[in-house]
Structures are given as structure tokens and as C-alpha cells.
Amino acid sequence: MFPSIMTRMLSVLVGAGCLLAAGISDVQAANVRLGNVVSGTVINKDVQSMRERKFDTLVEQETDFSCGAASLATLLRYAYNQPEITEEDVLEGMLEVADPDVVMERGFSLLDLKNYVDRLGYRGRGYEVDTETLDEVAIPVIVLLDIDGYKHFVVMKKASDDRVYVGDPALGNRVMERDEFLAAWNNIIFAVVGEGFDTQTPLLDPDQPLTARRLTDVFAPVPEQDLLDFGFRHADFF
């Protein structure tokens, strides 16, 4: 579907300086007990904090150079059913296949991400995508954005019309205007391909703006043919 550019990526480092949100307190969800709503009854309701909602189905980065590790941990945790994997796990694994001095100077590269997932038994795939076909990206992928001069890895969940749904490990889940996204993006997507992909991953069903237009963005599992287009094999489905 999309022409692979992994051979070019093998010789070009694309480092990420990463953004890092700071000064945000760690507020957790709680169970709220409501009494006397209806006479003689008690209602228990789980309430999610705004912060937890912002980072729902997203691994938050903890350092200023770990946006790639957090983005990759997000894919492995929520698209490949590895709930125990952490940003620290990925950082340690990527440092084993990367040059630490280069990482400290430039951040991790797409090549580092590829080498790490290859060691896990998956296949890292890089594709160059025309802006006109962005909506055809049917799986969550990692992209590199240039945000005010900072190279920053995020998870692109999906694109629909003039909106792009992004899992930003520094800023949380957000919706970018299509023009804003295209201005920051380098037209490259990085996909993790292999056995165990969850075709109903929650990453493909992001929260949407509270408008009538959200009714047009109906969630649907990824069709098998779309997975084959992205380099999956029939053996990966069983």
C-alpha cells in the first residue's frame, strides 16, 4: 500500500528531542459513594480524574528524551496486549541496541525503535505516506513531529477529515487540526507489525470532540486486508 523506506531509515538517524510536560500533580481516579439519590439506595460510581482521562490508553514519558520509548510502550501495551510493559522496559531495551552517547545528544531514532521491536520478534516498518492518503492509515503508528523546533515522537491513532487523533506522551491525548499536523509531520509513519495485534485496540477508538460530527467517526475493527497492506502475514492472525 505504502512504499517502504526502511532502507533509507537505516542510514539516517531521526532523533527526537521530545517535549516534557512539567508541574502537573499526579491525581488519581476514585470511587465515589452517592447516598440518598433514591431513598434507601446507595450508588457507587468510578470517577476518572481529568489527568487520567488525558493519558487514558497512553504511556506518559518520564524524561525529556523518552518520547519514542513511551510511544512504543503505548503500542505494545494497548495494541499488542502487553499490559505490564513500561517506558522503563523499552528504554532499557533500546539502550542495548543504540549508541548511548548519540541518544543523549540527539535522542532515539526510528532505527533504534526498529532494532528494538525486531529483537522482540516483531517487525518494524517505515512508510512514506502522501498527505492525500493519510486517512487510509488503518492501524495506530508512531510519527515524528517538529513542534516549535523540537523533534517529538507521538502515536497517531487515526486521521479523519480535518482531524488527526494523537497520543502525545508529553501532553496527553489530543486532537490536532489536519493542517497543523501536516505542517509538523515529515510524511513518515512507523508501524509495528507481527503476531498478536489487537484489531479492536482502543487506540483506534479515541475520544472525540463533543459535536454532532463525532457520529460520523464510527469505530470498526481493522479488516484483515488492511493488515496485509501494512506488512502483516496470514500467519500473524493465528
Tab-separated table of C-alpha atoms in Angstrom:
chain	number	residue	atom	x	y	z
A	1	MET	CA	0.000	0.000	0.000
A	2	PHE	CA	2.674	2.485	1.054
A	3	PRO	CA	6.260	2.306	-0.299
A	4	SER	CA	8.688	1.128	2.370
A	5	ILE	CA	11.555	3.477	3.144
A	6	MET	CA	13.237	1.373	5.826
A	7	THR	CA	16.420	1.073	3.784
A	8	ARG	CA	16.766	4.844	3.819
A	9	MET	CA	15.997	4.963	7.532
A	10	LEU	CA	18.842	2.508	8.196
A	11	SER	CA	21.362	5.145	7.206
A	12	VAL	CA	19.667	8.275	8.536
A	13	LEU	CA	19.199	8.985	12.242
A	14	VAL	CA	15.972	10.807	13.021
A	15	GLY	CA	16.437	11.845	16.639
A	16	ALA	CA	13.776	13.260	18.866
A	17	GLY	CA	14.416	15.933	21.453
A	18	CYS	CA	10.944	15.365	22.907
A	19	LEU	CA	8.669	17.615	24.860
A	20	LEU	CA	8.070	17.030	28.546
A	21	ALA	CA	5.100	18.271	30.499
A	22	ALA	CA	6.020	19.505	33.960
A	23	GLY	CA	4.355	20.741	37.108
A	24	ILE	CA	1.295	18.517	36.831
A	25	SER	CA	0.287	16.734	40.008
A	26	ASP	CA	-0.469	13.029	39.966
A	27	VAL	CA	-4.214	12.959	40.573
A	28	GLN	CA	-5.833	9.534	40.595
A	29	ALA	CA	-9.335	8.255	39.965
A	30	ALA	CA	-11.577	7.315	42.867
A	31	ASN	CA	-14.781	5.518	43.685
A	32	VAL	CA	-17.465	7.998	44.744
A	33	ARG	CA	-20.283	6.814	47.019
A	34	LEU	CA	-23.563	8.634	46.495
A	35	GLY	CA	-26.265	8.226	49.129
A	36	ASN	CA	-29.938	9.182	49.221
A	37	VAL	CA	-30.093	9.769	45.457
A	38	VAL	CA	-33.081	7.485	45.605
A	39	SER	CA	-34.498	6.781	49.024
A	40	GLY	CA	-32.964	3.663	50.543
A	41	THR	CA	-30.286	3.213	47.852
A	42	VAL	CA	-26.565	3.849	47.594
A	43	ILE	CA	-24.841	4.298	44.213
A	44	ASN	CA	-21.109	3.714	43.711
A	45	LYS	CA	-19.596	5.459	40.694
A	46	ASP	CA	-15.990	5.215	39.475
A	47	VAL	CA	-14.776	8.689	38.611
A	48	GLN	CA	-11.736	9.292	36.410
A	49	SER	CA	-9.653	12.387	37.007
A	50	MET	CA	-9.048	14.831	34.161
A	51	ARG	CA	-5.378	13.883	34.188
A	52	GLU	CA	-6.095	10.161	33.958
A	53	ARG	CA	-8.548	10.791	31.138
A	54	LYS	CA	-5.920	12.840	29.331
A	55	PHE	CA	-3.463	9.939	29.473
A	56	ASP	CA	-6.002	7.138	29.043
A	57	THR	CA	-4.547	4.275	26.944
A	58	LEU	CA	-1.289	6.202	26.725
A	59	VAL	CA	2.094	5.686	28.404
A	60	GLU	CA	3.360	9.012	29.705
A	61	GLN	CA	7.007	9.883	29.169
A	62	GLU	CA	9.098	10.475	32.271
A	63	THR	CA	12.243	12.010	30.746
A	64	ASP	CA	12.919	14.641	28.115
A	65	PHE	CA	14.362	12.097	25.662
A	66	SER	CA	11.961	9.173	26.104
A	67	CYS	CA	9.031	10.152	23.890
A	68	GLY	CA	9.992	7.361	21.455
A	69	ALA	CA	10.139	4.787	24.236
A	70	ALA	CA	6.799	5.921	25.694
A	71	SER	CA	5.144	5.885	22.255
A	72	LEU	CA	6.461	2.391	21.570
A	73	ALA	CA	5.378	1.194	25.015
A	74	THR	CA	1.906	2.553	24.211
A	75	LEU	CA	1.687	0.450	21.039
A	76	LEU	CA	2.942	-2.690	22.764
A	77	ARG	CA	0.667	-2.256	25.776
A	78	TYR	CA	-2.565	-1.317	24.025
A	79	ALA	CA	-2.231	-2.821	20.523
A	80	TYR	CA	-0.280	-5.968	21.388
A	81	ASN	CA	-1.796	-6.788	24.785
A	82	GLN	CA	1.353	-6.391	26.860
A	83	PRO	CA	-0.178	-4.620	29.887
A	84	GLU	CA	2.927	-4.964	32.051
A	85	ILE	CA	5.366	-3.242	29.711
A	86	THR	CA	6.614	0.152	30.853
A	87	GLU	CA	8.517	3.058	29.405
A	88	GLU	CA	11.493	1.965	31.522
A	89	ASP	CA	11.394	-1.530	29.988
A	90	VAL	CA	11.527	-0.072	26.492
A	91	LEU	CA	14.243	2.437	27.414
A	92	GLU	CA	16.464	-0.311	28.785
A	93	GLY	CA	15.865	-2.454	25.713
A	94	MET	CA	16.530	0.337	23.242
A	95	LEU	CA	19.730	1.374	25.019
A	96	GLU	CA	21.019	-2.140	24.375
A	97	VAL	CA	20.675	-1.633	20.608
A	98	ALA	CA	21.562	2.075	20.419
A	99	ASP	CA	24.622	4.214	20.993
A	100	PRO	CA	24.087	5.849	24.433
A	101	ASP	CA	26.213	8.882	23.528
A	102	VAL	CA	24.139	9.533	20.416
A	103	VAL	CA	20.932	9.046	22.397
A	104	MET	CA	21.944	11.623	24.998
A	105	GLU	CA	22.848	14.115	22.273
A	106	ARG	CA	20.043	13.571	19.752
A	107	GLY	CA	17.500	11.273	21.350
A	108	PHE	CA	16.400	7.920	19.948
A	109	SER	CA	15.917	7.366	16.230
A	110	LEU	CA	13.413	5.361	14.219
A	111	LEU	CA	16.247	2.917	13.585
A	112	ASP	CA	16.568	2.366	17.343
A	113	LEU	CA	12.831	1.666	17.551
A	114	LYS	CA	13.080	-0.779	14.662
A	115	ASN	CA	16.048	-2.641	16.122
A	116	TYR	CA	14.285	-2.961	19.464
A	117	VAL	CA	10.998	-4.339	18.123
A	118	ASP	CA	12.918	-6.722	15.862
A	119	ARG	CA	14.567	-8.166	18.980
A	120	LEU	CA	11.112	-8.699	20.487
A	121	GLY	CA	10.060	-10.752	17.467
A	122	TYR	CA	8.003	-8.049	15.755
A	123	ARG	CA	8.832	-6.269	12.517
A	124	GLY	CA	9.361	-2.528	12.366
A	125	ARG	CA	8.126	-0.982	9.132
A	126	GLY	CA	8.640	2.561	7.904
A	127	TYR	CA	6.415	4.020	5.200
A	128	GLU	CA	6.301	7.314	3.384
A	129	VAL	CA	2.699	8.453	3.098
A	130	ASP	CA	1.189	11.091	0.842
A	131	THR	CA	-0.932	13.646	2.664
A	132	GLU	CA	-3.876	12.670	0.457
A	133	THR	CA	-3.800	9.087	1.749
A	134	LEU	CA	-3.309	9.847	5.441
A	135	ASP	CA	-6.862	8.717	6.236
A	136	GLU	CA	-6.002	5.276	4.822
A	137	VAL	CA	-3.583	4.530	7.658
A	138	ALA	CA	-5.695	1.873	9.349
A	139	ILE	CA	-3.515	0.976	12.346
A	140	PRO	CA	-2.000	3.082	15.144
A	141	VAL	CA	1.523	4.158	14.208
A	142	ILE	CA	4.375	6.263	15.551
A	143	VAL	CA	5.156	9.555	13.828
A	144	LEU	CA	7.792	12.226	14.340
A	145	LEU	CA	6.541	15.793	14.677
A	146	ASP	CA	8.525	19.013	14.633
A	147	ILE	CA	6.887	21.162	17.315
A	148	ASP	CA	8.479	24.594	17.515
A	149	GLY	CA	11.865	23.099	16.698
A	150	TYR	CA	11.546	20.069	18.977
A	151	LYS	CA	11.545	16.622	17.348
A	152	HIS	CA	8.888	14.671	19.170
A	153	PHE	CA	7.564	11.110	18.730
A	154	VAL	CA	3.817	10.606	19.207
A	155	VAL	CA	1.281	7.892	18.436
A	156	MET	CA	-1.022	8.719	15.552
A	157	LYS	CA	-4.204	6.831	16.292
A	158	LYS	CA	-6.130	7.788	13.185
A	159	ALA	CA	-6.943	10.622	10.821
A	160	SER	CA	-10.456	11.575	9.832
A	161	ASP	CA	-11.398	14.526	7.630
A	162	ASP	CA	-9.785	17.637	9.119
A	163	ARG	CA	-8.816	15.978	12.425
A	164	VAL	CA	-5.868	13.820	13.467
A	165	TYR	CA	-6.104	11.938	16.765
A	166	VAL	CA	-2.759	11.850	18.547
A	167	GLY	CA	-1.480	10.148	21.686
A	168	ASP	CA	1.218	12.550	22.849
A	169	PRO	CA	3.347	11.024	25.649
A	170	ALA	CA	4.134	14.501	26.986
A	171	LEU	CA	0.844	16.364	26.529
A	172	GLY	CA	-1.698	13.542	26.578
A	173	ASN	CA	-4.401	12.562	24.128
A	174	ARG	CA	-5.347	15.390	21.826
A	175	VAL	CA	-6.968	16.206	18.528
A	176	MET	CA	-4.896	18.188	16.054
A	177	GLU	CA	-6.246	20.142	13.129
A	178	ARG	CA	-5.170	18.388	9.962
A	179	ASP	CA	-3.253	21.423	8.654
A	180	GLU	CA	-1.422	21.753	11.981
A	181	PHE	CA	-0.451	18.083	11.898
A	182	LEU	CA	0.714	18.172	8.287
A	183	ALA	CA	2.863	21.235	8.951
A	184	ALA	CA	4.704	19.411	11.754
A	185	TRP	CA	4.901	15.927	10.203
A	186	ASN	CA	7.619	14.562	7.900
A	187	ASN	CA	5.314	12.197	5.938
A	188	ILE	CA	6.831	9.108	7.573
A	189	ILE	CA	4.949	6.586	9.704
A	190	PHE	CA	6.479	3.770	11.745
A	191	ALA	CA	4.379	0.637	12.185
A	192	VAL	CA	4.917	-2.322	14.500
A	193	VAL	CA	3.872	-5.474	12.652
A	194	GLY	CA	3.570	-9.005	13.937
A	195	GLU	CA	1.642	-11.703	15.731
A	196	GLY	CA	-0.851	-10.747	18.414
A	197	PHE	CA	-2.073	-7.412	17.067
A	198	ASP	CA	-5.447	-6.483	18.558
A	199	THR	CA	-7.698	-5.484	15.674
A	200	GLN	CA	-10.040	-3.868	18.226
A	201	THR	CA	-7.332	-1.910	20.010
A	202	PRO	CA	-8.709	1.056	21.971
A	203	LEU	CA	-6.094	3.206	20.228
A	204	LEU	CA	-8.367	3.193	17.184
A	205	ASP	CA	-11.336	4.451	19.200
A	206	PRO	CA	-10.122	7.772	20.649
A	207	ASP	CA	-12.307	10.270	22.453
A	208	GLN	CA	-13.737	12.751	20.006
A	209	PRO	CA	-14.914	16.356	20.219
A	210	LEU	CA	-18.401	16.749	21.646
A	211	THR	CA	-20.070	17.724	18.392
A	212	ALA	CA	-22.585	16.128	16.061
A	213	ARG	CA	-19.742	15.336	13.656
A	214	ARG	CA	-18.427	12.665	16.017
A	215	LEU	CA	-21.331	10.479	14.878
A	216	THR	CA	-19.569	10.023	11.529
A	217	ASP	CA	-16.458	8.527	13.156
A	218	VAL	CA	-17.787	5.063	13.915
A	219	PHE	CA	-15.312	2.624	15.436
A	220	ALA	CA	-14.674	-0.568	13.494
A	221	PRO	CA	-12.030	-3.302	13.886
A	222	VAL	CA	-9.150	-3.323	11.401
A	223	PRO	CA	-10.032	-5.556	8.405
A	224	GLU	CA	-7.581	-8.356	7.627
A	225	GLN	CA	-6.850	-6.927	4.175
A	226	ASP	CA	-5.735	-3.630	5.708
A	227	LEU	CA	-3.311	-5.514	7.941
A	228	LEU	CA	-1.860	-7.315	4.937
A	229	ASP	CA	-1.346	-3.944	3.249
A	230	PHE	CA	0.826	-2.865	6.177
A	231	GLY	CA	3.099	-5.898	6.034
A	232	PHE	CA	1.267	-8.366	8.278
A	233	ARG	CA	1.267	-12.002	7.230
A	234	HIS	CA	-1.583	-14.502	7.344
A	235	ALA	CA	0.426	-16.397	9.968
A	236	ASP	CA	0.190	-13.364	12.260
A	237	PHE	CA	-3.585	-13.799	12.533
A	238	PHE	CA	-3.495	-17.242	14.125
